[in-house]
């Protein structure tokens, strides 16, 4: 392919095909549990067909080839000529992987690597019915049976090609007795197998509009051509419903009457011949012709059937008439043999129900389509940044309004506060995406891991429609993959172990999402063997994470959190699934970077549950503003547990660490001023405000000089010289115009705390 093609068309293909491929991954895994679901088979068939169509338009031939054979496999499946089994699913999923790989190369504008010949051969074998004899006999039987029976079957690619061949045969036979033809000169290429532009447009117009292909109308061309022209001339732009019907027909829901076609061929010599000069030279449609066809399909122009009829003056023009024309020609059909009478009710009945409801809702889908605008995410980010600046100005005005004492100004500032909050919410919603975008990859992941590990696992997805910031959706993908892999590998036992412990052979993994205020809760739970705190303690001592005395003092919850330590793993053997001890460490680091928290709950023999809490958006964050000396600092509000005033002379020291007793529990106590204000490194404090923060499952106290209050802030990245400063995640401007540093508590503890907590 030349990537110099229209960039807008390519981008549309990347967006549409990307969504379809994500859906296919879910649908294929679902198909294993519902192999006889006709709707699901049709949906998968259409998915491959749509990707193939877009790829074909962009001349991505490698992608077209793989999708086409996969499409044929599902055509065979939905016709009941083959059953879904494990071997078929493995091959089809491998084909989907190949399509995804090629799609990624298209997105990166890299040369496309075609699917391997072995994969294509395996697909081609599965695209054949179980019995080759039946596959050959089926088309013959269709021709010999009455048309009404033939019309009940879906049109296939082979039948479509047969239709084109038959049309060419009609043309060839019509051109043979050239004597009666006065107004339609025949070109020297009469024996060619090429189809003319007029014939191609007539065929597409017939597919475009309205129903089944009744070839019995081909023979009496002079009689049928007259009503066909006004019928087509009265047609309006194609509606969305009509376009959907066209897609259904192209995807295999349309029918055509092969018997009538054969009878029409027999009587074709009486019909005038069509001019073939325009088709000489090539059987490929040009770019200009294809764009014209697209315009016509999209409703930008009306197909002039009268002009096509006059131009071709052939029997092929009659099928181009729309459904009313086909239904309004009962007289020629009635004069035919009884065999040709069968299509009459089919031709009249099939289009009519589809046509009648199509007119009523036609306007509604069109108006809905016009209200959808695709916006680049960079523009949304820019708007979000401007809203962030507006929030800072609002904070400043609110502070000034409080200090001014002017009632009118206070009311105006109050109104501005409300409008700004609404605007902020509206802009945030434009950046929201359903978590389903991430959840969609897990059915395939769990299916493949379960087969690799020889386990039986059922994955349940809850709350897929929960919305959160686009950047968070992308950032959460990798941590969730690690957690789900761990649940499958570490949590769920083998079927034999589960049966021995009185459980069902199949394990259960639940991935859930829900919104809680301005945060999102994600949970990964399983009904596996759970975690044993004693085993975790012994592994921690063995790997040198801590000594035995420290390990013995750990609570069960603290033991569970040991799995987040770098290099910590409960696996004795390293595999390509797990065992290196890096996955969970990466998860906790990533969640901390998102200003989130992660907690583990487990019961031995019953299962485990990991809960992640992250903010809805990363751009604007609620904080608790505090003062250390004359410098402002901000704690992420999600970490703040409680605040109280304390007489610092009542603190205690345990193992060299100063602690404060809160509700009979000793909490580590740290003086932020000694860490962050150099002039106060050795300053003694008699009293102060203590802010209790939750860091994972730990609760820690920080002493501050002054509490300013809660404030929404816009996170600004630190400059190059300050980038990576331990304990600092960014900066912001407060309502009184000061610059405040936003604290990264986990990072700060690693840098300054003298004792592991």
XYZ file of C-alpha atoms in Angstrom:
757
model
C 0.000 0.000 0.000
C 1.023 3.574 -0.586
C 0.512 5.480 2.632
C 0.159 8.588 0.512
C -3.552 7.738 0.304
C -6.016 10.219 1.716
C -4.932 10.541 5.360
C -8.479 11.192 6.521
C -9.718 7.958 4.943
C -6.826 6.054 6.510
C -7.569 7.530 9.933
C -11.236 6.583 9.614
C -10.198 3.031 8.774
C -7.809 2.866 11.746
C -10.515 4.029 14.146
C -13.284 1.794 12.802
C -11.142 -1.302 12.282
C -9.504 -0.859 15.694
C -12.896 -0.943 17.410
C -14.017 -3.943 15.361
C -10.855 -5.918 16.153
C -11.316 -5.244 19.877
C -14.879 -6.552 19.639
C -13.768 -9.599 17.650
C -11.371 -10.612 20.415
C -14.244 -10.668 22.935
C -16.708 -12.276 20.534
C -14.365 -15.125 19.587
C -13.784 -16.059 23.223
C -17.535 -15.859 23.840
C -18.131 -18.125 20.842
C -16.427 -21.030 22.619
C -19.175 -21.052 25.231
C -21.956 -20.347 22.697
C -20.902 -22.161 19.508
C -24.451 -22.343 18.094
C -25.322 -18.655 18.555
C -26.299 -17.547 15.035
C -26.256 -13.844 15.941
C -22.738 -14.147 17.321
C -21.526 -16.009 14.225
C -23.056 -13.347 11.993
C -21.481 -10.561 14.066
C -18.017 -12.131 13.756
C -18.558 -12.707 10.029
C -19.495 -9.065 9.557
C -16.527 -7.921 11.624
C -14.017 -9.675 9.384
C -15.983 -8.589 6.316
C -15.965 -4.919 7.310
C -12.234 -4.908 8.057
C -11.642 -6.660 4.732
C -13.687 -4.037 2.895
C -11.798 -1.104 4.400
C -8.450 -2.794 3.833
C -9.376 -3.538 0.237
C -10.207 0.094 -0.425
C -6.756 1.045 0.888
C -5.150 -1.784 -1.123
C -3.865 -3.573 1.979
C -3.834 -6.874 0.137
C -2.150 -8.921 2.885
C -4.831 -7.851 5.349
C -7.581 -8.522 2.820
C -6.352 -12.055 2.159
C -6.322 -13.103 5.799
C -9.691 -11.475 6.596
C -11.277 -12.979 3.489
C -10.377 -16.563 4.385
C -11.414 -16.009 8.029
C -14.690 -14.617 6.737
C -15.195 -17.769 4.665
C -14.660 -19.895 7.773
C -17.531 -18.144 9.543
C -19.690 -18.326 6.446
C -19.302 -22.114 6.612
C -19.992 -22.094 10.365
C -23.163 -20.051 10.161
C -24.494 -22.307 7.401
C -24.006 -25.269 9.730
C -21.518 -27.045 7.483
C -18.871 -27.153 10.215
C -18.900 -27.127 14.013
C -16.920 -24.898 16.359
C -14.183 -26.883 18.110
C -10.937 -26.179 19.956
C -8.772 -26.629 16.863
C -10.863 -24.184 14.850
C -10.800 -21.600 17.653
C -7.017 -21.849 17.989
C -6.547 -21.242 14.262
C -9.054 -18.380 14.121
C -7.537 -16.681 17.175
C -4.109 -17.045 15.593
C -5.540 -15.426 12.469
C -6.920 -12.579 14.575
C -3.464 -12.106 16.094
C -2.020 -11.904 12.580
C -4.656 -9.353 11.567
C -3.932 -7.302 14.695
C -0.210 -7.425 13.926
C -0.771 -6.224 10.365
C -3.151 -3.557 11.638
C -0.458 -2.276 14.034
C 1.992 -2.084 11.129
C -0.526 -0.055 9.130
C -0.966 2.299 12.082
C 2.809 2.758 12.312
C 3.084 3.180 8.519
C 5.452 0.198 8.414
C 5.645 -2.476 5.698
C 2.998 -5.134 6.248
C 4.111 -8.650 7.164
C 1.684 -11.104 5.590
C 0.232 -14.037 7.504
C 2.271 -17.224 7.242
C 1.350 -19.683 4.470
C 0.753 -22.344 7.125
C -1.860 -20.167 8.844
C -3.587 -19.323 5.562
C -3.603 -22.994 4.591
C -5.116 -23.977 7.948
C -7.794 -21.303 7.544
C -8.533 -22.395 3.984
C -8.978 -25.984 5.152
C -11.451 -24.856 7.811
C -13.294 -22.759 5.229
C -14.417 -25.970 3.495
C -17.460 -27.988 4.598
C -16.942 -31.292 6.334
C -17.773 -33.183 3.118
C -16.311 -31.952 -0.161
C -19.009 -33.806 -2.155
C -21.764 -31.908 -0.395
C -19.994 -28.615 -1.035
C -19.919 -29.321 -4.801
C -23.493 -30.613 -4.961
C -25.081 -27.789 -3.015
C -25.089 -25.115 -5.778
C -26.488 -27.613 -8.339
C -29.383 -28.508 -6.078
C -30.213 -24.870 -5.562
C -30.586 -24.343 -9.318
C -32.891 -27.330 -9.762
C -35.143 -26.592 -6.800
C -38.022 -24.077 -6.963
C -36.973 -20.482 -6.596
C -38.840 -19.977 -3.356
C -36.594 -22.540 -1.676
C -33.491 -21.011 -3.201
C -34.459 -17.611 -1.930
C -34.346 -18.798 1.655
C -30.571 -19.203 1.593
C -28.085 -16.408 2.182
C -25.998 -15.236 -0.759
C -22.377 -16.330 -0.546
C -19.249 -15.074 -2.258
C -19.342 -18.012 -4.686
C -22.957 -17.279 -5.540
C -22.144 -13.619 -6.049
C -19.373 -14.557 -8.494
C -21.801 -16.954 -10.174
C -24.238 -14.060 -10.526
C -21.602 -11.946 -12.265
C -20.706 -14.833 -14.579
C -24.368 -15.297 -15.447
C -24.755 -11.612 -16.220
C -21.808 -11.836 -18.586
C -23.374 -14.918 -20.161
C -26.607 -12.997 -20.701
C -24.621 -10.268 -22.359
C -22.679 -12.692 -24.578
C -25.817 -14.483 -25.758
C -27.596 -11.202 -26.356
C -24.732 -9.939 -28.498
C -24.635 -13.070 -30.722
C -27.659 -12.241 -33.002
C -26.552 -8.688 -33.651
C -29.059 -8.227 -36.532
C -32.042 -6.938 -34.522
C -29.835 -4.407 -32.805
C -30.086 -1.032 -34.483
C -29.496 1.505 -31.777
C -26.835 -0.357 -29.780
C -23.652 -0.997 -31.770
C -21.486 -3.839 -30.483
C -17.774 -3.282 -29.956
C -15.138 -5.660 -31.196
C -14.765 -7.076 -27.693
C -18.082 -8.887 -27.715
C -16.452 -12.129 -26.674
C -14.729 -10.482 -23.694
C -15.654 -11.520 -20.175
C -15.510 -7.935 -18.944
C -18.575 -6.276 -17.479
C -19.360 -2.752 -18.663
C -19.665 0.266 -16.407
C -23.386 0.455 -17.092
C -23.861 -3.188 -16.154
C -21.757 -2.788 -13.011
C -23.721 0.282 -11.932
C -27.000 -1.478 -12.721
C -25.988 -4.433 -10.595
C -24.896 -2.215 -7.703
C -28.076 -0.191 -7.988
C -30.079 -3.390 -7.751
C -28.169 -4.367 -4.608
C -28.497 -0.770 -3.417
C -32.132 -0.792 -3.492
C -34.528 -2.944 -2.552
C -34.535 -6.447 -2.326
C -33.954 -9.741 -3.890
C -32.574 -10.283 -7.350
C -35.505 -11.427 -9.527
C -33.872 -12.383 -12.784
C -37.144 -13.533 -14.264
C -37.647 -9.900 -15.194
C -34.600 -10.081 -17.460
C -36.315 -11.734 -20.432
C -39.088 -9.191 -21.179
C -36.683 -6.276 -21.160
C -38.665 -3.905 -23.429
C -41.794 -4.300 -21.324
C -40.071 -3.959 -17.954
C -37.714 -1.163 -18.848
C -40.485 1.379 -19.148
C -41.813 1.154 -15.578
C -38.290 0.739 -14.249
C -37.217 4.200 -15.273
C -39.861 6.207 -13.415
C -39.554 3.910 -10.403
C -35.867 4.635 -10.136
C -36.344 8.273 -10.937
C -38.672 8.672 -7.982
C -36.086 7.317 -5.551
C -34.595 9.675 -2.983
C -31.166 9.730 -1.354
C -30.323 6.501 0.376
C -31.314 6.494 4.054
C -29.347 4.991 6.908
C -31.791 2.071 7.136
C -31.455 1.414 3.416
C -27.691 1.538 3.715
C -27.837 -0.956 6.608
C -30.067 -3.181 4.465
C -27.524 -2.938 1.658
C -24.748 -3.950 4.044
C -26.840 -6.867 5.277
C -27.311 -8.020 1.704
C -23.651 -7.643 0.847
C -22.759 -9.479 4.070
C -24.864 -12.434 3.090
C -28.453 -11.680 4.037
C -29.649 -10.943 0.505
C -30.974 -13.617 -1.798
C -31.123 -14.076 -5.527
C -33.097 -16.355 -7.782
C -30.669 -18.592 -9.634
C -33.419 -20.596 -11.328
C -34.938 -17.472 -12.797
C -31.497 -16.437 -13.955
C -31.114 -19.682 -15.887
C -34.511 -19.255 -17.534
C -33.657 -15.666 -18.367
C -30.452 -16.794 -20.061
C -32.466 -19.181 -22.214
C -34.668 -16.349 -23.491
C -31.915 -13.746 -23.621
C -31.324 -13.754 -27.440
C -34.543 -11.775 -27.846
C -33.052 -8.924 -25.843
C -30.981 -6.141 -27.395
C -27.229 -6.160 -26.844
C -25.361 -3.693 -24.670
C -22.464 -1.524 -25.836
C -19.197 -2.983 -24.544
C -16.691 -0.441 -25.806
C -16.453 1.341 -22.464
C -15.336 -1.827 -20.759
C -12.501 -2.635 -23.122
C -8.981 -2.728 -21.754
C -9.437 -3.634 -18.101
C -11.877 -5.304 -15.766
C -10.783 -3.077 -12.855
C -12.923 -0.140 -11.797
C -11.008 3.132 -11.715
C -10.548 5.337 -8.632
C -12.846 7.957 -10.127
C -15.553 5.408 -10.800
C -15.251 3.977 -7.305
C -15.481 7.434 -5.716
C -18.577 8.111 -7.827
C -20.044 4.854 -6.579
C -19.293 5.822 -2.967
C -20.963 9.202 -3.487
C -24.023 7.429 -4.799
C -24.070 4.972 -1.884
C -23.664 7.798 0.631
C -26.668 9.585 -0.773
C -24.844 12.415 -2.516
C -26.443 11.636 -5.855
C -29.313 9.722 -7.321
C -28.805 6.867 -9.673
C -30.481 7.619 -12.954
C -31.881 4.254 -13.905
C -33.523 5.696 -17.016
C -30.186 6.865 -18.340
C -28.647 3.500 -17.581
C -31.473 1.746 -19.374
C -31.213 3.979 -22.417
C -27.432 3.719 -22.477
C -27.216 -0.032 -22.254
C -30.552 -1.012 -23.840
C -29.900 -4.503 -22.551
C -31.723 -7.074 -20.525
C -29.341 -6.417 -17.642
C -30.864 -2.988 -17.076
C -34.129 -4.364 -15.827
C -32.778 -5.871 -12.574
C -31.462 -2.406 -11.794
C -35.009 -1.288 -11.127
C -35.799 -0.840 -7.486
C -38.196 -2.943 -5.441
C -41.409 -1.202 -6.551
C -40.470 -1.928 -10.168
C -39.828 -5.578 -9.410
C -43.126 -5.862 -7.584
C -45.011 -3.998 -10.312
C -44.112 -6.448 -13.064
C -46.325 -9.450 -12.350
C -47.628 -9.782 -15.901
C -44.434 -11.037 -17.551
C -43.872 -13.370 -14.618
C -47.403 -14.706 -14.891
C -46.871 -15.606 -18.527
C -43.818 -17.667 -17.687
C -43.747 -21.310 -16.705
C -44.886 -22.300 -13.173
C -41.227 -22.549 -12.193
C -40.826 -18.823 -12.772
C -43.934 -17.955 -10.778
C -42.284 -18.822 -7.490
C -40.255 -15.622 -7.208
C -43.381 -13.519 -7.523
C -44.418 -13.633 -3.846
C -40.782 -13.497 -2.787
C -40.067 -10.450 -4.915
C -43.184 -8.693 -3.704
C -43.105 -9.736 -0.070
C -39.444 -9.600 0.840
C -38.707 -5.950 0.047
C -42.073 -4.637 1.226
C -41.684 -5.198 4.998
C -38.128 -3.882 4.878
C -39.183 -0.865 2.832
C -42.179 0.169 4.904
C -40.489 0.698 8.284
C -37.425 2.186 6.629
C -39.241 5.393 5.687
C -40.456 6.317 9.165
C -37.219 6.378 11.201
C -35.095 7.524 8.274
C -34.761 11.105 9.518
C -33.805 10.237 13.095
C -30.610 8.249 12.405
C -29.509 10.897 9.934
C -29.832 13.659 12.526
C -27.991 11.584 15.118
C -25.108 10.970 12.748
C -24.742 14.689 12.096
C -24.322 15.464 15.811
C -21.224 13.296 16.179
C -17.861 14.992 15.699
C -14.489 13.269 15.944
C -12.039 15.482 17.849
C -8.308 14.927 18.217
C -7.290 14.172 21.805
C -4.588 16.846 21.659
C -7.317 19.452 21.258
C -9.207 18.040 24.240
C -6.006 18.183 26.295
C -5.572 21.822 25.315
C -9.144 22.630 26.361
C -8.592 20.799 29.644
C -5.456 22.835 30.310
C -7.358 26.062 29.697
C -10.104 24.941 32.075
C -7.374 24.221 34.602
C -6.104 27.772 34.286
C -9.678 28.989 34.723
C -9.921 26.982 37.946
C -6.813 28.737 39.267
C -8.279 32.148 38.416
C -11.530 31.141 40.104
C -9.661 30.127 43.249
C -7.936 33.500 43.230
C -11.214 35.390 42.820
C -12.884 33.359 45.567
C -10.074 34.309 47.942
C -10.298 37.979 46.940
C -14.079 37.940 47.301
C -13.815 36.630 50.835
C -11.340 39.347 51.772
C -13.153 42.241 50.078
C -16.376 42.165 52.077
C -18.279 43.364 48.989
C -21.596 41.480 48.849
C -22.137 42.061 45.112
C -18.671 40.793 44.295
C -19.176 37.785 46.541
C -22.361 36.859 44.630
C -20.633 37.266 41.281
C -17.711 35.148 42.426
C -20.134 32.543 43.755
C -21.858 32.355 40.349
C -18.474 32.114 38.642
C -17.585 29.274 40.985
C -20.700 27.317 39.964
C -20.239 27.933 36.229
C -16.560 26.996 36.384
C -17.361 23.768 38.221
C -19.992 22.869 35.597
C -17.587 23.679 32.771
C -14.880 21.610 34.405
C -17.247 18.636 34.727
C -18.425 18.969 31.114
C -14.883 19.106 29.734
C -13.852 16.156 31.885
C -16.723 14.128 30.428
C -15.440 14.736 26.895
C -12.220 12.969 27.902
C -14.002 10.052 29.527
C -13.939 6.542 28.087
C -15.582 3.365 29.371
C -13.245 1.012 31.202
C -14.527 -1.618 28.754
C -11.732 -0.465 26.450
C -9.299 -2.117 28.894
C -11.560 -4.932 30.097
C -12.108 -6.112 26.516
C -8.653 -7.649 26.250
C -8.999 -9.928 29.284
C -11.351 -12.676 28.013
C -8.748 -13.623 25.411
C -5.886 -13.280 27.928
C -7.592 -15.525 30.489
C -8.601 -18.040 27.833
C -5.038 -18.392 26.516
C -3.486 -18.585 30.001
C -6.021 -21.167 31.136
C -5.227 -23.394 28.149
C -1.489 -22.923 28.702
C -1.727 -23.776 32.411
C -4.358 -26.502 31.856
C -6.871 -24.810 34.133
C -10.592 -24.198 33.818
C -11.395 -20.544 34.492
C -14.508 -18.426 34.050
C -13.907 -14.671 33.790
C -16.686 -12.273 34.820
C -16.609 -8.579 33.911
C -18.659 -6.149 36.019
C -19.133 -2.411 35.460
C -17.648 -2.284 31.968
C -19.508 0.963 31.228
C -17.837 2.855 34.090
C -16.209 5.980 32.641
C -12.850 7.459 33.543
C -10.230 9.716 32.015
C -8.750 8.506 28.722
C -5.204 8.823 30.067
C -6.145 6.686 33.069
C -7.713 4.036 30.841
C -4.424 3.690 28.981
C -2.298 3.854 32.150
C -4.301 1.135 33.930
C -3.977 -1.409 31.127
C -0.580 -2.842 32.134
C -1.221 -3.010 35.913
C -4.510 -4.823 35.347
C -2.831 -7.306 32.994
C -0.294 -8.160 35.735
C -3.026 -8.585 38.345
C -5.229 -10.779 36.160
C -2.264 -12.960 35.160
C -1.376 -13.348 38.842
C -4.945 -14.316 39.723
C -4.936 -16.993 37.007
C -1.428 -18.309 37.699
C -1.083 -17.945 41.492
C -4.683 -17.813 42.676
C -6.709 -20.414 40.797
C -5.768 -24.036 41.483
C -5.714 -26.855 38.954
C -9.045 -28.680 38.407
C -7.755 -31.705 40.341
C -6.724 -29.592 43.351
C -10.072 -27.794 43.360
C -12.001 -31.063 43.295
C -9.851 -32.443 46.118
C -10.707 -29.402 48.262
C -14.427 -29.675 47.503
C -14.626 -26.866 44.964
C -15.968 -26.847 41.426
C -13.409 -27.756 38.749
C -13.733 -24.361 37.116
C -12.251 -21.350 38.879
C -13.808 -17.898 38.889
C -12.082 -14.549 38.344
C -14.124 -11.339 38.647
C -12.898 -8.030 37.258
C -15.115 -5.165 38.478
C -15.213 -1.376 38.230
C -17.422 1.209 39.927
C -17.407 4.923 40.614
C -17.197 6.152 44.190
C -17.428 9.936 44.366
C -14.585 11.421 42.366
C -12.681 8.125 42.353
C -12.857 4.799 40.546
C -12.667 1.493 42.399
C -11.256 -1.465 40.468
C -11.202 -4.943 41.969
C -9.744 -8.265 40.849
C -11.044 -11.190 42.885
C -10.750 -14.960 42.573
C -12.069 -18.006 44.396
C -8.687 -19.720 44.464
C -6.452 -20.858 47.277
C -5.842 -17.426 48.797
C -2.595 -16.356 50.467
C -0.959 -17.887 53.535
C 0.624 -15.166 55.759
C 3.073 -17.651 57.285
C 4.354 -18.678 53.855
C 4.796 -15.022 52.929
C 6.747 -14.368 56.155
C 9.119 -17.257 55.510
C 9.698 -16.162 51.900
C 10.437 -12.611 53.079
C 13.072 -13.894 55.501
C 14.521 -16.325 52.958
C 14.885 -13.626 50.309
C 16.402 -11.138 52.760
C 13.540 -8.671 52.607
C 13.516 -8.524 56.448
C 14.757 -10.465 59.447
C 12.706 -13.085 61.265
C 11.769 -10.871 64.234
C 10.436 -8.138 61.963
C 8.545 -10.690 59.898
C 6.928 -12.203 62.990
C 5.631 -8.771 64.036
C 3.849 -8.242 60.715
C 0.078 -8.451 60.702
C -1.650 -10.597 58.091
C -2.532 -7.528 56.020
C 1.085 -6.355 56.130
C 2.178 -9.822 54.995
C -0.094 -9.612 51.964
C 1.549 -6.337 50.984
C 4.941 -8.056 50.879
C 4.082 -9.231 47.360
C 4.646 -5.645 46.193
C 8.292 -5.722 47.314
C 10.820 -5.733 44.421
C 11.980 -9.262 43.590
C 9.399 -10.894 45.852
C 7.684 -13.953 44.366
C 5.944 -16.987 45.798
C 6.888 -19.048 42.730
C 9.815 -21.445 43.044
C 10.137 -21.828 39.272
C 10.384 -19.023 36.745
C 8.094 -19.333 33.715
C 7.037 -17.052 30.894
C 3.895 -16.292 32.921
C 5.369 -15.320 36.304
C 8.017 -16.028 38.897
C 10.476 -13.164 38.443
C 9.022 -10.964 41.170
C 8.778 -7.796 39.093
C 5.101 -7.692 38.106
C 3.512 -6.592 41.384
C 6.295 -4.093 42.099
C 5.534 -2.459 38.747
C 1.820 -2.450 39.576
C 2.267 -0.592 42.860
C 4.671 1.923 41.320
C 2.236 2.637 38.493
C -0.763 3.031 40.794
C 1.240 5.402 43.010
C 2.120 7.503 39.965
C -1.604 7.804 39.276
C -2.174 9.130 42.822
C -4.038 5.941 43.609
C -3.940 3.278 46.284
C -3.978 -0.530 46.229
C -5.134 -2.910 48.973
C -5.180 -6.700 49.281
C -7.719 -8.877 51.089
C -7.284 -12.634 51.243
C -8.622 -15.683 53.038
C -6.659 -18.907 52.899
C -8.514 -21.537 50.916
C -11.240 -19.137 49.763
C -9.550 -16.633 47.495
C -8.097 -13.139 47.262
C -9.277 -9.676 46.300
C -7.150 -6.732 45.194
C -8.776 -3.284 45.238
C -7.361 -0.297 43.339
C -8.585 3.243 43.954
C -7.656 5.951 41.449
C -8.973 9.476 40.769
C -11.374 10.053 37.877
C -8.934 12.420 36.201
C -5.246 13.274 36.408
C -5.510 16.909 35.326
C -7.317 18.478 38.301
C -6.823 17.074 41.789
C -8.441 17.850 45.147
C -5.775 18.461 47.790
C -5.278 19.404 51.426
C -3.176 22.570 51.519
C -0.787 22.927 54.498
C 1.981 25.319 55.522
C 5.503 24.482 56.677
C 6.989 27.773 57.788
C 6.204 30.185 54.930
C 6.065 27.495 52.228
C 2.813 25.904 51.000
C 2.562 22.167 50.335
C -0.339 20.034 49.105
C -1.283 16.477 50.114
C -3.466 14.541 47.620
C -6.829 14.411 49.350
C -7.293 10.760 48.413
C -4.524 9.846 50.876
C -5.792 11.978 53.794
C -7.426 9.881 56.497
C -7.895 12.261 59.428
C -6.504 15.444 61.027
C -6.092 16.406 64.694
C -4.117 18.768 66.919
C -1.484 17.102 69.112
C 0.658 17.933 72.085
C 3.935 16.545 70.756
C 5.278 15.946 74.252
C 2.922 12.952 74.541
C 4.529 10.940 71.750
C 6.421 7.688 72.300
C 9.432 6.025 70.698
C 9.298 2.381 69.551
C 12.392 0.760 68.011
C 13.871 4.199 67.448
C 10.788 5.445 65.586
C 8.627 8.185 67.086
C 4.987 7.088 67.168
C 1.632 8.516 68.156
C -1.142 6.420 69.684
C -4.419 6.783 67.791
C -7.302 4.623 69.024
C -4.945 2.137 70.679
C -2.791 1.750 67.582
C 0.741 3.105 67.262
C 1.279 5.100 64.065
C 4.708 6.266 62.826
C 5.108 10.034 63.155
C 7.288 12.206 60.895
C 8.117 15.915 60.918
C 7.807 17.186 57.357
C 9.446 20.472 58.264
C 12.705 18.712 59.162
C 12.747 17.039 55.753
C 11.593 19.832 53.478
C 12.718 23.057 55.183
C 16.498 23.051 55.566
C 16.587 25.770 58.248
C 14.329 23.690 60.518
C 16.262 20.414 60.371
C 16.903 20.366 64.140
C 14.021 22.508 65.317
C 12.008 21.122 68.215
C 8.201 21.444 68.152
C 5.987 21.318 71.220
C 2.658 21.135 69.405
C 1.333 20.913 65.884
C -1.310 19.595 63.544
C -1.042 15.920 62.646
C -2.302 14.738 59.259
C -2.887 10.978 59.120
C -2.339 9.629 55.606
C -3.093 6.197 54.186
C -0.240 4.764 52.143
C -1.312 1.359 50.919
C -2.488 -0.456 54.035
C -0.255 1.670 56.292
C -1.374 4.764 58.207
C 1.272 7.394 58.891
C 1.222 10.718 60.738
C 2.866 13.921 59.446
C 3.314 16.990 61.612
C 2.584 20.339 59.885
C 2.616 23.936 61.128
C -0.660 25.175 59.689
C -3.743 23.852 57.878
C -4.941 26.029 54.986
C -7.849 23.875 53.822
C -9.114 21.828 50.902
C -8.433 23.202 47.424
C -8.706 21.906 43.875
C -5.429 22.370 42.067
C -4.137 21.963 38.536
C -1.016 19.810 38.493
C 1.877 21.481 36.704
C 4.992 19.440 35.952
C 8.227 20.504 37.607
C 10.902 22.154 35.496
C 13.834 20.231 34.072
C 16.112 21.144 36.974
C 13.600 19.866 39.547
C 12.317 16.882 37.572
C 12.631 13.685 39.602
C 12.994 15.422 42.976
C 12.140 12.774 45.619
C 8.786 13.361 47.252
C 7.507 15.914 44.712
C 4.968 15.046 42.012
C 4.374 18.562 40.692
C 3.473 22.124 41.569
C 0.442 24.408 41.471
C -0.674 27.966 42.193
C -2.828 28.497 45.272
C -5.807 30.791 45.622
C -3.679 33.514 47.246
C -1.129 33.408 44.422
C 1.536 31.295 46.094
C 3.340 28.388 44.482
C 2.660 25.119 46.296
C 4.527 21.842 45.843
C 2.386 18.702 45.544
C 3.775 15.895 47.698
C 4.298 12.327 46.492
C 4.065 10.572 49.847
C 5.343 7.057 48.913
C 8.359 8.523 47.123
C 9.020 10.885 50.014
C 9.009 8.063 52.541
C 11.495 6.036 50.503
C 13.809 9.030 50.355
C 13.625 10.359 53.901
C 12.324 7.687 56.282
C 15.134 6.013 58.203
C 13.086 2.889 58.937
C 11.070 0.572 56.699
C 7.372 0.868 57.438
